[in-house]
Each structure stands twice: as C-alpha cells, then as structure tokens.
CSV table of C-alpha atoms in Angstrom, one decimal:
chain,number,residue,atom,x,y,z
A,1,UNK,CA,92.2,78.1,102.3
A,2,UNK,CA,90.0,79.7,104.8
A,3,UNK,CA,91.6,81.2,107.9
A,4,UNK,CA,89.9,80.7,111.3
A,5,UNK,CA,88.1,84.1,112.7
A,6,UNK,CA,91.4,84.7,114.9
A,7,UNK,CA,93.6,84.7,112.0
A,8,UNK,CA,91.2,86.6,109.7
A,9,UNK,CA,90.9,89.2,112.0
A,10,UNK,CA,94.8,89.7,111.7
A,11,UNK,CA,94.8,89.4,107.9
A,12,UNK,CA,92.0,92.2,107.8
A,13,UNK,CA,94.3,94.6,109.6
A,14,UNK,CA,97.1,94.4,107.1
A,15,UNK,CA,96.9,97.0,104.6
A,16,UNK,CA,97.1,96.8,100.9
A,17,UNK,CA,100.4,96.8,99.2
A,18,UNK,CA,102.2,96.4,102.7
A,19,UNK,CA,105.4,94.7,102.8
A,20,UNK,CA,104.8,92.4,105.5
A,21,UNK,CA,106.5,89.8,107.6
A,22,UNK,CA,104.6,87.1,109.7
A,23,UNK,CA,106.6,86.5,112.6
A,24,UNK,CA,106.0,82.8,113.8
A,25,UNK,CA,104.6,81.8,110.8
A,26,UNK,CA,104.1,78.2,112.2
A,27,UNK,CA,102.4,76.4,109.1
A,28,UNK,CA,102.5,79.7,106.7
A,29,UNK,CA,98.7,79.7,106.4
A,30,UNK,CA,98.5,83.5,107.4
A,31,UNK,CA,101.4,84.5,105.2
A,32,UNK,CA,100.1,82.4,102.3
A,33,UNK,CA,96.5,84.3,102.4
A,34,UNK,CA,98.1,87.6,102.7
A,35,UNK,CA,99.8,87.1,99.2
A,36,UNK,CA,96.8,85.4,97.8
A,37,UNK,CA,94.5,88.2,98.5
A,38,UNK,CA,96.9,91.0,97.5
A,39,UNK,CA,99.4,90.0,95.2
A,40,UNK,CA,101.1,93.2,95.3
A,41,UNK,CA,102.3,92.6,98.8
A,42,UNK,CA,105.7,91.4,99.5
A,43,UNK,CA,105.3,88.7,102.4
A,44,UNK,CA,108.0,86.8,104.2
A,45,UNK,CA,107.3,84.0,106.5
A,46,UNK,CA,109.7,83.8,109.5
A,47,UNK,CA,109.9,81.6,112.2
A,48,UNK,CA,112.5,80.7,115.0
A,49,UNK,CA,112.4,77.1,114.5
A,50,UNK,CA,113.3,74.8,111.7
A,51,UNK,CA,110.2,72.7,111.9
A,52,UNK,CA,107.5,75.6,111.4
A,53,UNK,CA,109.7,76.8,108.5
A,54,UNK,CA,109.5,73.4,107.0
A,55,UNK,CA,105.9,73.1,107.5
A,56,UNK,CA,105.7,76.5,105.8
A,57,UNK,CA,107.7,75.6,102.7
A,58,UNK,CA,105.6,72.7,102.3
A,59,UNK,CA,102.4,74.6,102.7
A,60,UNK,CA,103.4,77.1,100.0
A,61,UNK,CA,105.0,74.1,97.6
A,62,UNK,CA,101.5,72.6,97.9
A,63,UNK,CA,99.8,75.5,96.8
A,64,UNK,CA,102.2,76.3,94.1
A,65,UNK,CA,103.3,79.7,96.1
A,66,UNK,CA,106.7,78.6,97.0
A,67,UNK,CA,108.3,81.1,94.6
A,68,UNK,CA,106.0,84.0,95.8
A,69,UNK,CA,106.8,84.1,99.7
A,70,UNK,CA,110.4,83.6,101.1
A,71,UNK,CA,110.3,81.6,104.3
A,72,UNK,CA,113.4,82.5,106.6
A,73,UNK,CA,114.4,80.9,110.0
A,74,UNK,CA,115.3,83.8,112.4
A,75,UNK,CA,114.6,85.0,116.0
A,76,UNK,CA,111.8,87.2,115.8
A,77,UNK,CA,112.3,90.6,113.8
A,78,UNK,CA,116.1,89.2,113.2
A,79,UNK,CA,114.7,87.3,110.4
A,80,UNK,CA,114.1,90.6,108.3
A,81,UNK,CA,116.5,93.9,107.8
A,82,UNK,CA,116.1,97.2,108.7
A,83,UNK,CA,113.7,98.8,106.1
A,84,UNK,CA,112.8,95.5,104.4
A,85,UNK,CA,109.2,95.5,105.6
A,86,UNK,CA,107.0,98.0,106.8
A,87,UNK,CA,104.5,95.7,108.5
A,88,UNK,CA,104.5,92.7,111.0
A,89,UNK,CA,102.1,90.4,112.1
A,90,UNK,CA,102.9,88.3,115.4
A,91,UNK,CA,100.1,86.3,116.5
A,92,UNK,CA,99.7,83.4,118.9
A,93,UNK,CA,102.5,84.6,121.5
A,94,UNK,CA,102.3,86.0,124.8
A,95,UNK,CA,102.0,89.7,125.3
A,96,UNK,CA,105.5,89.9,127.0
A,97,UNK,CA,107.1,88.0,124.3
A,98,UNK,CA,105.7,90.1,121.6
A,99,UNK,CA,107.1,93.0,123.5
A,100,UNK,CA,110.3,91.5,123.6
A,101,UNK,CA,110.5,90.8,120.0
A,102,UNK,CA,109.8,94.4,119.0
A,103,UNK,CA,112.2,95.6,121.5
A,104,UNK,CA,115.0,93.2,120.6
A,105,UNK,CA,115.6,94.7,117.2
A,106,UNK,CA,115.1,98.6,117.4
A,107,UNK,CA,116.3,99.3,113.8
A,108,UNK,CA,113.9,96.9,112.5
A,109,UNK,CA,110.9,98.4,114.7
A,110,UNK,CA,112.0,101.8,114.0
A,111,UNK,CA,111.3,101.4,110.1
A,112,UNK,CA,108.0,99.8,110.6
A,113,UNK,CA,104.4,101.5,109.9
A,114,UNK,CA,102.2,99.1,111.4
A,115,UNK,CA,102.2,96.3,113.9
A,116,UNK,CA,99.1,93.6,113.9
A,117,UNK,CA,99.5,91.8,117.1
A,118,UNK,CA,97.5,89.0,118.6
A,119,UNK,CA,98.7,88.2,122.2
A,120,UNK,CA,97.4,85.3,124.3
A,121,UNK,CA,97.8,87.1,127.6
A,122,UNK,CA,99.7,90.1,129.2
A,123,UNK,CA,97.4,92.5,127.1
A,124,UNK,CA,97.7,95.6,129.6
A,125,UNK,CA,101.6,95.0,129.4
A,126,UNK,CA,101.9,94.8,125.7
A,127,UNK,CA,99.6,97.7,125.1
A,128,UNK,CA,101.4,99.7,127.7
A,129,UNK,CA,104.6,98.7,126.4
A,130,UNK,CA,103.5,100.1,122.8
A,131,UNK,CA,102.6,103.8,124.1
A,132,UNK,CA,105.8,104.0,126.1
A,133,UNK,CA,107.6,103.6,122.9
A,134,UNK,CA,105.8,106.1,120.9
A,135,UNK,CA,103.2,104.0,119.4
A,136,UNK,CA,99.5,104.1,119.5
A,137,UNK,CA,96.5,101.5,119.0
A,138,UNK,CA,94.7,102.5,115.7
A,139,UNK,CA,92.1,99.6,115.9
A,140,UNK,CA,91.2,96.4,117.7
A,141,UNK,CA,89.0,93.6,116.8
A,142,UNK,CA,87.6,90.4,119.0
A,143,UNK,CA,87.5,86.9,117.4
A,144,UNK,CA,86.1,83.8,118.9
A,145,UNK,CA,87.9,80.2,118.2
A,146,UNK,CA,87.0,77.0,120.0
A,147,UNK,CA,85.4,78.9,123.0
A,148,UNK,CA,87.9,81.5,123.5
A,149,UNK,CA,87.8,85.2,122.7
A,150,UNK,CA,91.0,86.5,121.1
A,151,UNK,CA,92.1,90.1,121.2
A,152,UNK,CA,93.7,91.7,117.9
A,153,UNK,CA,95.5,94.7,117.8
A,154,UNK,CA,96.6,97.1,114.8
A,155,UNK,CA,99.3,99.6,116.2
A,156,UNK,CA,100.9,102.3,114.4
A,157,UNK,CA,103.7,104.9,115.2
A,158,UNK,CA,102.6,107.9,117.0
A,159,UNK,CA,102.8,109.5,120.3
A,160,UNK,CA,99.5,109.5,122.4
A,161,UNK,CA,98.6,109.8,126.0
A,162,UNK,CA,98.8,106.5,128.1
A,163,UNK,CA,95.5,105.0,128.5
A,164,UNK,CA,93.6,104.3,131.3
A,165,UNK,CA,94.1,100.9,133.3
A,166,UNK,CA,90.5,99.9,131.8
A,167,UNK,CA,91.6,100.5,128.4
A,168,UNK,CA,95.1,98.9,128.8
A,169,UNK,CA,93.3,95.8,129.9
A,170,UNK,CA,90.3,95.6,127.7
A,171,UNK,CA,91.5,97.7,124.8
A,172,UNK,CA,91.0,101.5,124.2
A,173,UNK,CA,89.1,100.9,120.9
A,174,UNK,CA,87.3,98.2,122.1
A,175,UNK,CA,85.8,100.0,124.9
A,176,UNK,CA,84.9,102.7,122.4
A,177,UNK,CA,83.4,100.3,119.7
A,178,UNK,CA,81.7,97.7,122.0
A,179,UNK,CA,81.6,95.0,119.4
A,180,UNK,CA,79.6,91.7,119.6
A,181,UNK,CA,81.9,89.7,121.9
A,182,UNK,CA,82.5,92.7,124.5
A,183,UNK,CA,80.4,91.5,126.9
A,184,UNK,CA,82.2,88.1,127.0
A,185,UNK,CA,85.5,89.8,126.8
A,186,UNK,CA,84.9,91.8,129.9
A,187,UNK,CA,83.4,88.6,131.8
A,188,UNK,CA,86.5,87.0,130.6
A,189,UNK,CA,88.6,89.2,132.5
A,190,UNK,CA,86.3,89.3,135.5
A,191,UNK,CA,86.9,85.5,135.8
A,192,UNK,CA,90.5,85.8,135.8
A,193,UNK,CA,90.4,88.5,138.4
A,194,UNK,CA,88.1,86.6,140.6
A,195,UNK,CA,90.4,83.8,140.6
A,196,UNK,CA,93.4,85.9,141.7
A,197,UNK,CA,91.0,87.7,144.4
A,198,UNK,CA,90.0,84.2,145.9
A,199,UNK,CA,93.8,83.1,145.7
A,200,UNK,CA,94.5,86.3,147.8
A,201,UNK,CA,91.7,85.7,150.0
A,202,UNK,CA,93.0,82.4,151.1
A,203,UNK,CA,96.5,83.2,151.9
A,204,UNK,CA,97.8,83.2,155.3
A,205,UNK,CA,98.4,86.7,155.8
A,206,UNK,CA,95.8,88.3,153.3
A,207,UNK,CA,97.1,91.6,151.6
A,208,UNK,CA,94.0,93.6,152.5
A,209,UNK,CA,95.1,96.8,150.2
A,210,UNK,CA,95.3,94.5,147.3
A,211,UNK,CA,92.3,92.7,147.8
A,212,UNK,CA,90.5,96.0,148.5
A,213,UNK,CA,91.9,97.5,144.9
A,214,UNK,CA,91.3,94.4,143.2
A,215,UNK,CA,87.5,94.4,144.5
A,216,UNK,CA,87.2,97.9,143.1
A,217,UNK,CA,88.9,97.1,139.8
A,218,UNK,CA,86.3,94.3,139.5
A,219,UNK,CA,83.5,96.7,140.5
A,220,UNK,CA,84.6,99.3,137.8
A,221,UNK,CA,84.6,96.5,135.2
A,222,UNK,CA,81.2,95.4,136.0
A,223,UNK,CA,79.8,98.8,135.7
A,224,UNK,CA,80.9,98.5,131.8
A,225,UNK,CA,78.3,95.5,131.1
A,226,UNK,CA,75.6,96.2,133.4
C-alpha cells in the first residue's frame, strides 16, 4: 500500500527501530506502513473514536497484520502508558489540538524522544508551544496533496531559543532548506494574511496599528520569495 505524499513525509521522519504510536490513526494506513517498512518497530495505532479503530482493525486484518499492530481506543496520548513508546505521530489535526494532546499527558510526553506532527492550521502556535516546553524542531518537510500544501514537523527534546515570527509561521528548517514547494508555501500564507487584512480594512472602526503591522509582516514575507 502506498501512502500519499503527506503521510509519506510523516513516515520518513520516523526513526528505524522506534516504538511509535500513531495517534488519530483513522484507517490505520500509516501505522501499517510503519510496521511493514521496519519490522523491528513496535507500532500502536490509537484513535479516540470506535469507528476509526474498527476501520484500522479491518485494514490490518485484510493485510494479515492484525497480530503485529495493536489498535487501541483512547483520547490522545492517554492510549499509551508512560515509557511505552518513544515516538508519536499526530497528523491531520489542528495545531492547537495537537499541542493540547501533547500537554494532556505530561508523563507520556516527558518520555518521548521524537514527535512527528502534521498540523492542519495554527502552525506558529504549535511551533511556539514546542519551544516553550523544552523541545526544538529538528527537521521539516512540505508535501502537496490534492492541491494543498502540508507542513510536516519532526520535533525532539532540547532547549533552544524561540524562533522568529517568520520561522514560527513558515518553519525554521523550511526557511533554511527552501524546498521545492517553499514559494507556494509562502504564497499560501500571504493569501491568508491578505484575506485577514481585507477584513480589517472593511471594518467600521479599522485598527490602524493592526493593519500596519500586518502590512509590514506581509512585506517581510514577500521579500523571502522575490
């Protein structure tokens, strides 16, 4: 089974021999591929809801892997015990929700060596949360599926200086690496900021300071791709 480019990028960031939990496993495709590609890994597929757990069990059963991967129903990291895994994958959720999931089980989070995260939004918030809690971003990637560009983050424990606002928004590693999708990545952010700016200007009592700050930030982002 081939993963799409988004989940392929997530899988590529999982270390060999890792004990990994796929949180929010959905149909279990990522969990199955992680185990299939490295049989030495311990893989747990977890989801908050019963429907996805049953779908994951069906996927594993149809591929003869139901004995190799345990499917658990549980809320976020509560599905695993402290020290049971050293890596978690959390993909396809909002950035704030991912941060909340990591924060909700501090004993489990404290025992992790790696978190591979693919937020759908609130990228700056999630990156900032990681740095505030003694983690740093080791690597990042971009992937495009069905016309949408996704950001994939590999974070590890380790104190580091808080990145700049541009690095929090775009990704500190992505800013350095400038991968093939980087221009589109920046343009997407500019488009989102432009919509916010237009809304501010349409208001009955426009916040001039906020408008000027947003225009300044957009100018700084444009300079990255000019």
